[in-house]
mmCIF file of C-alpha atoms and ligand atoms in Angstrom:
data_model
loop_
_atom_site.group_PDB
_atom_site.id
_atom_site.type_symbol
_atom_site.label_atom_id
_atom_site.label_comp_id
_atom_site.label_asym_id
_atom_site.label_seq_id
_atom_site.Cartn_x
_atom_site.Cartn_y
_atom_site.Cartn_z
ATOM 1 C CA MET X 1 120.285 74.557 -11.970
ATOM 2 C CA ALA X 2 122.669 74.953 -14.713
ATOM 3 C CA GLY X 3 124.428 78.689 -13.894
ATOM 4 C CA LEU X 4 123.650 79.002 -10.545
ATOM 5 C CA ARG X 5 126.626 80.421 -8.193
ATOM 6 C CA GLY X 6 125.003 79.730 -5.470
ATOM 7 C CA ARG X 7 125.096 76.213 -3.305
ATOM 8 C CA VAL X 8 122.489 73.333 -4.376
ATOM 9 C CA THR X 9 122.166 70.553 -1.841
ATOM 10 C CA PHE X 10 120.065 67.706 -2.746
ATOM 11 C CA GLY X 11 117.959 66.168 -0.160
ATOM 12 C CA ALA X 12 119.213 68.845 2.451
ATOM 13 C CA ALA X 13 117.377 67.881 5.275
ATOM 14 C CA LEU X 14 115.457 71.056 7.125
ATOM 15 C CA ARG X 15 115.623 70.808 10.451
ATOM 16 C CA ALA X 16 119.215 72.288 10.262
ATOM 17 C CA TYR X 17 117.367 75.210 8.395
ATOM 18 C CA THR X 18 115.175 76.197 10.622
ATOM 19 C CA SER X 19 114.672 77.351 14.331
ATOM 20 C CA PHE X 20 112.743 74.804 15.487
ATOM 21 C CA ARG X 21 114.879 71.551 14.681
ATOM 22 C CA ILE X 22 112.355 69.553 12.827
ATOM 23 C CA GLY X 23 111.912 69.159 9.271
ATOM 24 C CA GLY X 24 111.781 66.497 6.684
ATOM 25 C CA PRO X 25 113.972 66.615 3.729
ATOM 26 C CA ALA X 26 114.176 69.319 0.954
ATOM 27 C CA ASP X 27 113.967 67.709 -2.950
ATOM 28 C CA ALA X 28 117.151 70.129 -3.298
ATOM 29 C CA LEU X 29 118.145 73.381 -0.662
ATOM 30 C CA VAL X 30 119.552 76.391 -2.873
ATOM 31 C CA GLU X 31 120.994 79.336 -1.667
ATOM 32 C CA PRO X 32 121.537 81.788 -4.162
ATOM 33 C CA ALA X 33 124.959 83.886 -4.632
ATOM 34 C CA ASP X 34 123.527 87.477 -4.761
ATOM 35 C CA VAL X 35 119.973 88.862 -6.678
ATOM 36 C CA ASP X 36 121.172 87.897 -10.371
ATOM 37 C CA ASP X 37 121.557 84.470 -8.734
ATOM 38 C CA VAL X 38 117.921 84.836 -7.562
ATOM 39 C CA ARG X 39 116.592 85.689 -11.076
ATOM 40 C CA ARG X 40 118.311 82.668 -12.834
ATOM 41 C CA LEU X 41 117.486 80.903 -10.296
ATOM 42 C CA VAL X 42 113.150 81.867 -10.573
ATOM 43 C CA VAL X 43 113.474 82.316 -14.610
ATOM 44 C CA GLN X 44 115.369 78.680 -14.952
ATOM 45 C CA ALA X 45 112.870 77.050 -12.203
ATOM 46 C CA ARG X 46 109.389 78.740 -13.813
ATOM 47 C CA LYS X 47 110.782 76.561 -17.121
ATOM 48 C CA ALA X 48 111.056 73.358 -15.721
ATOM 49 C CA ASN X 49 107.517 74.028 -13.689
ATOM 50 C CA ILE X 50 109.100 73.536 -9.870
ATOM 51 C CA PRO X 51 108.033 75.221 -7.419
ATOM 52 C CA LEU X 52 109.624 77.262 -5.042
ATOM 53 C CA PHE X 53 109.257 78.070 -1.637
ATOM 54 C CA VAL X 54 111.868 80.196 0.546
ATOM 55 C CA VAL X 55 112.519 79.416 3.752
ATOM 56 C CA GLY X 56 113.266 82.512 6.232
ATOM 57 C CA GLY X 57 113.338 79.355 8.935
ATOM 58 C CA THR X 58 112.125 80.572 11.705
ATOM 59 C CA ASN X 59 107.912 80.958 12.275
ATOM 60 C CA LEU X 60 107.941 78.047 10.142
ATOM 61 C CA LEU X 61 107.631 74.018 11.163
ATOM 62 C CA VAL X 62 108.251 71.595 7.995
ATOM 63 C CA ARG X 63 106.553 68.662 8.248
ATOM 64 C CA ASP X 64 108.304 65.273 9.034
ATOM 65 C CA GLY X 65 108.304 64.216 4.862
ATOM 66 C CA GLY X 66 109.314 67.739 4.000
ATOM 67 C CA ILE X 67 108.932 69.840 0.694
ATOM 68 C CA ARG X 68 109.245 68.454 -2.557
ATOM 69 C CA GLY X 69 110.768 71.363 -5.204
ATOM 70 C CA ILE X 70 112.935 73.738 -4.524
ATOM 71 C CA VAL X 71 113.871 75.499 -1.110
ATOM 72 C CA VAL X 72 115.574 78.592 -1.508
ATOM 73 C CA SER X 73 117.446 79.777 1.327
ATOM 74 C CA LEU X 74 118.382 83.780 1.287
ATOM 75 C CA ALA X 75 120.826 83.273 3.721
ATOM 76 C CA LYS X 76 124.205 84.459 1.792
ATOM 77 C CA LEU X 77 122.572 87.735 1.120
ATOM 78 C CA ARG X 78 122.820 89.392 3.904
ATOM 79 C CA ALA X 79 124.662 93.322 2.491
ATOM 80 C CA VAL X 80 123.114 96.168 4.502
ATOM 81 C CA HIS X 81 124.018 99.920 3.320
ATOM 82 C CA GLU X 82 122.405 103.041 4.179
ATOM 83 C CA GLU X 83 121.531 105.645 2.576
ATOM 84 C CA PRO X 84 120.553 109.636 2.975
ATOM 85 C CA GLU X 85 117.769 111.221 5.578
ATOM 86 C CA SER X 86 118.271 108.046 7.562
ATOM 87 C CA VAL X 87 117.484 105.449 5.501
ATOM 88 C CA LEU X 88 119.027 101.678 5.451
ATOM 89 C CA TYR X 89 118.132 98.944 3.180
ATOM 90 C CA ALA X 90 119.024 95.770 3.988
ATOM 91 C CA GLU X 91 119.141 92.275 1.388
ATOM 92 C CA GLY X 92 116.457 90.238 2.347
ATOM 93 C CA GLY X 93 118.843 87.384 3.982
ATOM 94 C CA VAL X 94 119.860 89.756 7.065
ATOM 95 C CA GLY X 95 119.225 88.511 9.998
ATOM 96 C CA MET X 96 117.262 90.726 12.609
ATOM 97 C CA PRO X 97 119.429 90.761 14.911
ATOM 98 C CA THR X 98 122.262 92.256 12.750
ATOM 99 C CA LEU X 99 119.144 95.071 11.781
ATOM 100 C CA ILE X 100 119.820 96.171 14.983
ATOM 101 C CA GLY X 101 123.292 96.413 16.027
ATOM 102 C CA TYR X 102 124.423 97.984 12.290
ATOM 103 C CA ALA X 103 121.059 100.927 13.569
ATOM 104 C CA ILE X 104 122.844 101.253 16.907
ATOM 105 C CA ARG X 105 126.353 101.244 15.122
ATOM 106 C CA ARG X 106 125.108 104.460 13.299
ATOM 107 C CA SER X 107 122.347 106.400 15.868
ATOM 108 C CA LEU X 108 119.337 105.065 14.520
ATOM 109 C CA ALA X 109 116.094 104.641 16.253
ATOM 110 C CA GLY X 110 113.020 102.515 14.790
ATOM 111 C CA LEU X 111 113.587 99.255 14.856
ATOM 112 C CA GLU X 112 114.001 98.822 18.809
ATOM 113 C CA TRP X 113 110.330 96.771 18.761
ATOM 114 C CA ALA X 114 112.162 94.314 17.146
ATOM 115 C CA ALA X 115 114.624 93.731 19.524
ATOM 116 C CA GLY X 116 115.132 89.690 20.255
ATOM 117 C CA ILE X 117 113.288 88.405 16.735
ATOM 118 C CA PRO X 118 115.831 85.907 15.491
ATOM 119 C CA GLY X 119 114.700 86.261 11.829
ATOM 120 C CA THR X 120 115.669 87.252 8.701
ATOM 121 C CA VAL X 121 114.378 90.662 7.338
ATOM 122 C CA GLY X 122 112.570 89.652 4.603
ATOM 123 C CA GLY X 123 110.696 86.815 6.338
ATOM 124 C CA CYS X 124 110.216 89.734 9.132
ATOM 125 C CA LEU X 125 108.302 91.875 6.347
ATOM 126 C CA VAL X 126 106.612 88.769 4.677
ATOM 127 C CA MET X 127 105.017 87.974 7.843
ATOM 128 C CA ASN X 128 104.770 91.690 9.143
ATOM 129 C CA ALA X 129 105.905 90.555 11.792
ATOM 130 C CA GLY X 130 105.823 92.312 14.799
ATOM 131 C CA THR X 131 105.666 93.359 19.323
ATOM 132 C CA ARG X 132 104.821 95.150 21.567
ATOM 133 C CA LEU X 133 105.762 97.728 20.548
ATOM 134 C CA GLY X 134 105.610 98.267 17.153
ATOM 135 C CA GLU X 135 105.620 96.189 13.957
ATOM 136 C CA MET X 136 107.466 96.100 10.412
ATOM 137 C CA LYS X 137 105.011 98.008 8.453
ATOM 138 C CA ASP X 138 105.993 100.943 10.374
ATOM 139 C CA ALA X 139 109.361 100.893 9.457
ATOM 140 C CA VAL X 140 109.577 99.823 5.957
ATOM 141 C CA LYS X 141 109.914 102.623 3.042
ATOM 142 C CA ALA X 142 109.969 100.078 0.551
ATOM 143 C CA VAL X 143 110.586 96.721 -0.975
ATOM 144 C CA ARG X 144 112.676 94.602 -3.151
ATOM 145 C CA LEU X 145 111.282 91.673 -4.750
ATOM 146 C CA VAL X 146 112.257 89.426 -7.731
ATOM 147 C CA THR X 147 109.137 88.771 -9.898
ATOM 148 C CA THR X 148 108.205 84.672 -11.159
ATOM 149 C CA ASN X 149 109.329 86.780 -14.398
ATOM 150 C CA GLY X 150 112.827 87.467 -12.984
ATOM 151 C CA SER X 151 112.511 91.087 -13.190
ATOM 152 C CA ILE X 152 112.975 93.645 -10.015
ATOM 153 C CA ARG X 153 110.039 95.712 -8.915
ATOM 154 C CA ASP X 154 111.013 97.728 -6.503
ATOM 155 C CA LEU X 155 107.002 98.546 -4.189
ATOM 156 C CA PRO X 156 106.495 101.357 -2.349
ATOM 157 C CA ALA X 157 105.027 100.652 1.127
ATOM 158 C CA ALA X 158 102.484 102.942 0.763
ATOM 159 C CA SER X 159 101.653 99.960 -1.986
ATOM 160 C CA ILE X 160 101.169 97.328 0.018
ATOM 161 C CA PRO X 161 98.662 96.008 1.895
ATOM 162 C CA PHE X 162 99.875 94.956 5.190
ATOM 163 C CA GLN X 163 97.554 93.161 8.093
ATOM 164 C CA TYR X 164 98.052 91.679 11.464
ATOM 165 C CA ARG X 165 101.335 88.825 11.195
ATOM 166 C CA ARG X 166 100.755 89.505 6.817
ATOM 167 C CA ALA X 167 101.924 91.438 4.083
ATOM 168 C CA ARG X 168 100.099 90.996 1.234
ATOM 169 C CA LEU X 169 102.805 91.212 -1.107
ATOM 170 C CA PRO X 170 102.305 90.418 -5.168
ATOM 171 C CA LYS X 171 103.358 86.755 -5.999
ATOM 172 C CA GLY X 172 107.882 86.628 -6.205
ATOM 173 C CA ILE X 173 111.005 86.912 -3.576
ATOM 174 C CA VAL X 174 112.231 89.604 -1.049
ATOM 175 C CA VAL X 175 115.353 90.284 -1.877
ATOM 176 C CA GLY X 176 115.313 93.849 -0.226
ATOM 177 C CA VAL X 177 113.843 96.274 2.154
ATOM 178 C CA TRP X 178 114.486 100.271 2.376
ATOM 179 C CA LEU X 179 113.467 100.810 6.146
ATOM 180 C CA GLN X 180 113.406 104.285 7.297
ATOM 181 C CA LEU X 181 114.530 105.317 10.930
ATOM 182 C CA ARG X 182 115.408 108.347 12.267
ATOM 183 C CA GLU X 183 119.132 109.833 13.932
ATOM 184 C CA GLY X 184 118.254 109.077 17.602
ATOM 185 C CA LEU X 185 121.042 109.269 20.431
ATOM 186 C CA ARG X 186 123.466 105.716 20.472
ATOM 187 C CA ALA X 187 123.643 105.166 24.301
ATOM 188 C CA ASP X 188 119.084 105.548 24.564
ATOM 189 C CA ILE X 189 118.991 103.317 20.903
ATOM 190 C CA ALA X 190 120.372 100.914 23.146
ATOM 191 C CA ARG X 191 119.340 101.074 26.210
ATOM 192 C CA ILE X 192 115.952 100.752 24.557
ATOM 193 C CA VAL X 193 117.185 97.284 22.821
ATOM 194 C CA LYS X 194 118.895 95.625 26.258
ATOM 195 C CA ASP X 195 116.125 95.974 28.335
ATOM 196 C CA TYR X 196 113.346 95.040 25.854
ATOM 197 C CA LEU X 197 115.739 91.778 25.177
ATOM 198 C CA HIS X 198 116.047 91.520 28.886
ATOM 199 C CA TYR X 199 112.242 90.717 29.119
ATOM 200 C CA ARG X 200 111.936 88.471 26.361
ATOM 201 C CA LYS X 201 114.366 86.295 27.793
ATOM 202 C CA GLU X 202 112.522 86.757 30.939
ATOM 203 C CA THR X 203 108.710 85.450 29.679
ATOM 204 C CA GLN X 204 110.145 83.890 26.376
ATOM 205 C CA PRO X 205 112.194 80.072 26.063
ATOM 206 C CA LEU X 206 114.390 81.801 23.903
ATOM 207 C CA ALA X 207 117.373 79.387 25.063
ATOM 208 C CA MET X 208 115.221 76.322 23.569
ATOM 209 C CA PRO X 209 114.568 75.631 19.721
ATOM 210 C CA SER X 210 111.116 76.966 18.962
ATOM 211 C CA ALA X 211 108.871 78.594 16.249
ATOM 212 C CA GLY X 212 107.613 81.738 18.039
ATOM 213 C CA CYS X 213 104.884 82.069 18.963
ATOM 214 C CA VAL X 214 102.197 79.431 17.816
ATOM 215 C CA PHE X 215 98.996 81.492 17.557
ATOM 216 C CA LYS X 216 97.610 85.264 16.478
ATOM 217 C CA ASN X 217 96.953 86.954 19.349
ATOM 218 C CA PRO X 218 93.038 87.202 19.811
ATOM 219 C CA PRO X 219 91.263 90.705 19.695
ATOM 220 C CA GLU X 220 91.688 92.671 22.903
ATOM 221 C CA ASP X 221 93.696 89.333 24.399
ATOM 222 C CA SER X 222 96.924 87.541 24.690
ATOM 223 C CA ALA X 223 97.153 84.170 23.660
ATOM 224 C CA GLY X 224 99.161 82.974 26.244
ATOM 225 C CA ARG X 225 97.667 84.369 28.797
ATOM 226 C CA LEU X 226 94.086 82.613 27.504
ATOM 227 C CA LEU X 227 96.536 79.072 27.281
ATOM 228 C CA GLU X 228 98.119 79.700 30.601
ATOM 229 C CA ALA X 229 94.353 80.326 32.248
ATOM 230 C CA ALA X 230 93.793 76.990 30.409
ATOM 231 C CA GLY X 231 96.936 75.146 32.952
ATOM 232 C CA VAL X 232 97.975 74.033 29.394
ATOM 233 C CA LYS X 233 101.875 75.222 29.700
ATOM 234 C CA GLY X 234 104.369 71.649 30.201
ATOM 235 C CA MET X 235 101.899 69.375 28.386
ATOM 236 C CA ARG X 236 103.304 67.270 25.712
ATOM 237 C CA VAL X 237 103.242 65.347 21.984
ATOM 238 C CA GLY X 238 106.312 63.619 22.345
ATOM 239 C CA ASP X 239 108.948 66.053 22.746
ATOM 240 C CA ALA X 240 106.810 69.036 21.810
ATOM 241 C CA GLU X 241 105.730 71.023 24.911
ATOM 242 C CA VAL X 242 103.815 73.774 25.894
ATOM 243 C CA SER X 243 106.503 75.467 27.446
ATOM 244 C CA THR X 244 106.430 76.577 31.137
ATOM 245 C CA LYS X 245 107.711 79.959 30.695
ATOM 246 C CA HIS X 246 105.477 81.158 27.878
ATOM 247 C CA GLY X 247 101.624 80.060 27.000
ATOM 248 C CA ASN X 248 102.263 80.910 23.192
ATOM 249 C CA PHE X 249 105.588 78.602 22.651
ATOM 250 C CA ILE X 250 105.965 75.499 22.037
ATOM 251 C CA VAL X 251 108.970 74.126 22.029
ATOM 252 C CA ASN X 252 111.379 71.262 21.176
ATOM 253 C CA ARG X 253 112.843 69.272 23.487
ATOM 254 C CA GLY X 254 115.410 67.831 20.959
ATOM 255 C CA ASP X 255 113.032 64.631 19.250
ATOM 256 C CA ALA X 256 110.715 66.170 18.474
ATOM 257 C CA THR X 257 109.420 65.673 15.140
ATOM 258 C CA ALA X 258 106.444 67.641 13.043
ATOM 259 C CA ASP X 259 103.525 65.014 13.397
ATOM 260 C CA ASP X 260 104.347 65.437 16.856
ATOM 261 C CA VAL X 261 103.242 69.916 17.342
ATOM 262 C CA ILE X 262 100.778 69.659 15.128
ATOM 263 C CA HIS X 263 99.294 66.771 17.526
ATOM 264 C CA LEU X 264 100.067 69.359 20.481
ATOM 265 C CA ILE X 265 98.588 72.313 18.721
ATOM 266 C CA GLN X 266 95.453 70.022 17.744
ATOM 267 C CA LYS X 267 95.171 69.506 21.892
ATOM 268 C CA VAL X 268 95.968 73.015 22.656
ATOM 269 C CA ARG X 269 92.900 74.185 20.648
ATOM 270 C CA ARG X 270 90.292 71.785 21.490
ATOM 271 C CA VAL X 271 91.054 72.692 25.585
ATOM 272 C CA ILE X 272 90.915 76.717 24.642
ATOM 273 C CA GLN X 273 87.836 76.313 22.138
ATOM 274 C CA GLN X 274 85.880 74.422 25.559
ATOM 275 C CA ARG X 275 86.667 75.743 28.513
ATOM 276 C CA ALA X 276 87.418 79.997 26.505
ATOM 277 C CA GLY X 277 85.203 79.864 24.009
ATOM 278 C CA VAL X 278 88.133 81.103 20.889
ATOM 279 C CA ARG X 279 89.325 79.536 17.992
ATOM 280 C CA LEU X 280 92.603 80.162 18.572
ATOM 281 C CA GLU X 281 95.060 80.999 15.102
ATOM 282 C CA LEU X 282 97.702 80.051 13.888
ATOM 283 C CA GLU X 283 100.907 82.798 13.417
ATOM 284 C CA LEU X 284 102.770 79.573 13.370
ATOM 285 C CA LYS X 285 103.438 78.664 8.948
ATOM 286 C CA ILE X 286 103.001 74.277 8.320
ATOM 287 C CA VAL X 287 104.746 74.226 5.062
ATOM 288 C CA GLY X 288 105.384 70.648 3.935
ATOM 289 C CA GLU X 289 104.399 66.614 3.828
ATOM 290 C CA ALA X 290 103.707 64.565 6.820
HETATM 291 N N1 EPU M 1 100.567 85.964 29.424
HETATM 292 C C1 EPU M 1 100.808 85.127 30.987
HETATM 293 N N2 EPU M 1 101.309 83.879 30.439
HETATM 294 C C2 EPU M 1 101.877 83.592 29.263
HETATM 295 C C3 EPU M 1 102.332 84.094 27.858
HETATM 296 C C4 EPU M 1 101.493 85.540 28.692
HETATM 297 O O1 EPU M 1 99.667 85.183 31.783
HETATM 298 O O2 EPU M 1 102.609 81.940 29.053
HETATM 299 C C5 EPU M 1 100.506 87.362 29.696
HETATM 300 C C6 EPU M 1 101.254 88.803 30.047
HETATM 301 O O3 EPU M 1 101.825 88.503 31.367
HETATM 302 C C7 EPU M 1 101.451 89.361 30.020
HETATM 303 C C8 EPU M 1 100.179 89.802 27.510
HETATM 304 O O4 EPU M 1 100.271 87.816 28.552
HETATM 305 O O5 EPU M 1 100.031 90.039 30.960
HETATM 306 C C9 EPU M 1 101.144 89.910 27.305
HETATM 307 O O6 EPU M 1 101.994 88.367 26.898
HETATM 308 P P1 EPU M 1 103.291 88.877 26.119
HETATM 309 O O7 EPU M 1 104.552 90.186 26.837
HETATM 310 O O8 EPU M 1 104.997 87.967 26.201
HETATM 311 O O9 EPU M 1 103.649 89.143 25.005
HETATM 312 P P2 EPU M 1 102.302 88.454 24.064
HETATM 313 O O10 EPU M 1 101.149 89.428 23.963
HETATM 314 O O11 EPU M 1 102.469 87.726 24.575
HETATM 315 C C10 EPU M 1 103.645 88.899 22.020
HETATM 316 C C11 EPU M 1 103.973 88.762 20.584
HETATM 317 C C12 EPU M 1 105.209 88.349 21.146
HETATM 318 C C13 EPU M 1 106.387 88.909 21.088
HETATM 319 C C14 EPU M 1 105.570 90.227 22.674
HETATM 320 C C15 EPU M 1 106.074 90.921 23.206
HETATM 321 C C16 EPU M 1 102.013 87.867 18.871
HETATM 322 C C17 EPU M 1 100.863 86.512 18.920
HETATM 323 N N3 EPU M 1 103.440 87.213 20.189
HETATM 324 O O12 EPU M 1 103.407 87.672 22.979
HETATM 325 O O13 EPU M 1 105.811 87.599 19.094
HETATM 326 O O14 EPU M 1 107.770 88.818 21.742
HETATM 327 O O15 EPU M 1 104.640 90.133 22.840
HETATM 328 O O16 EPU M 1 106.491 91.953 22.646
HETATM 329 O O17 EPU M 1 102.214 89.088 18.603
HETATM 330 C C18 EPU M 1 105.957 85.727 17.872
HETATM 331 O O18 EPU M 1 105.496 86.623 16.585
HETATM 332 O O19 EPU M 1 106.001 85.041 17.410
HETATM 333 C C19 EPU M 1 105.988 85.929 19.329
HETATM 334 C C20 EPU M 1 106.567 85.256 19.812
#
């Protein structure tokens, strides 16, 4: 960790860094102070052969044994600035809600689809986050990456293959994203965001710890609809529960473990396979040791 200016916490409980409020310890949790610090960390970790894992923390289930090696949080990389022609540059750790607020103040349209997504810009980019109104790939102009040898590489969006809930990026850490927005009317943008937030609050359990949607939507269908039709809403293992509000959310009622969540996922998948003949694919990323 020599020369790092950011914060290092040994044995950090990752439940504090995930929206699910679940997860064992990281050997070390590092919060780099800036992009140069990220570069330093990457170079040194590589030399010492220590694996790095970046947590955004929202679409993630960390197992109860935690994560070996270094877990990186980009929480301190949260600068945003405006560039000509309606472009915003946001560092990887900027929260989507913050970015949407910034866009509204500058009367820039193009991020309304993301209203209610709690994750960071970097996290949303890596998984091509989306809702029924749009997805990350529609707004991205370019991406700044710290590569595995510690250099900076800027990738135009056109060179990145985006898939459903996934962006295929070269190995590295996303430290910034350029978003191509467009001028709009502030009141209109703010109203769409407000309406969409309202819709999400009505239909999703946003007040309870969760990791967002657990499964990808099967082609032409909704996992939430399938799960509701199969009658699994309210199903529980320990303190993990299939939300009674939206079938594609699992909520933590207090002390759920990763093990509880994984068992619940298995149960739910079996029911859907039997009742609907569909194998649900995980959207949630499961990492760490049991
Ligand atoms: N539905 C039910 N029961 C449920 C949930 C949904 O019948 O328990 C029905 C709804 O009535 C509606 C349809 O299923 O007719 C679709 O539901 P919804 O509008 O809630 O959208 P979704 O397809 O279930 C997607 C995203 C969400 C995003 C919402 C809102 C995926 C897997 N899910 O859900 O994303 O918030 O649209 O735009 O793409 C996430 O990715 O973490 C996530 C929550």
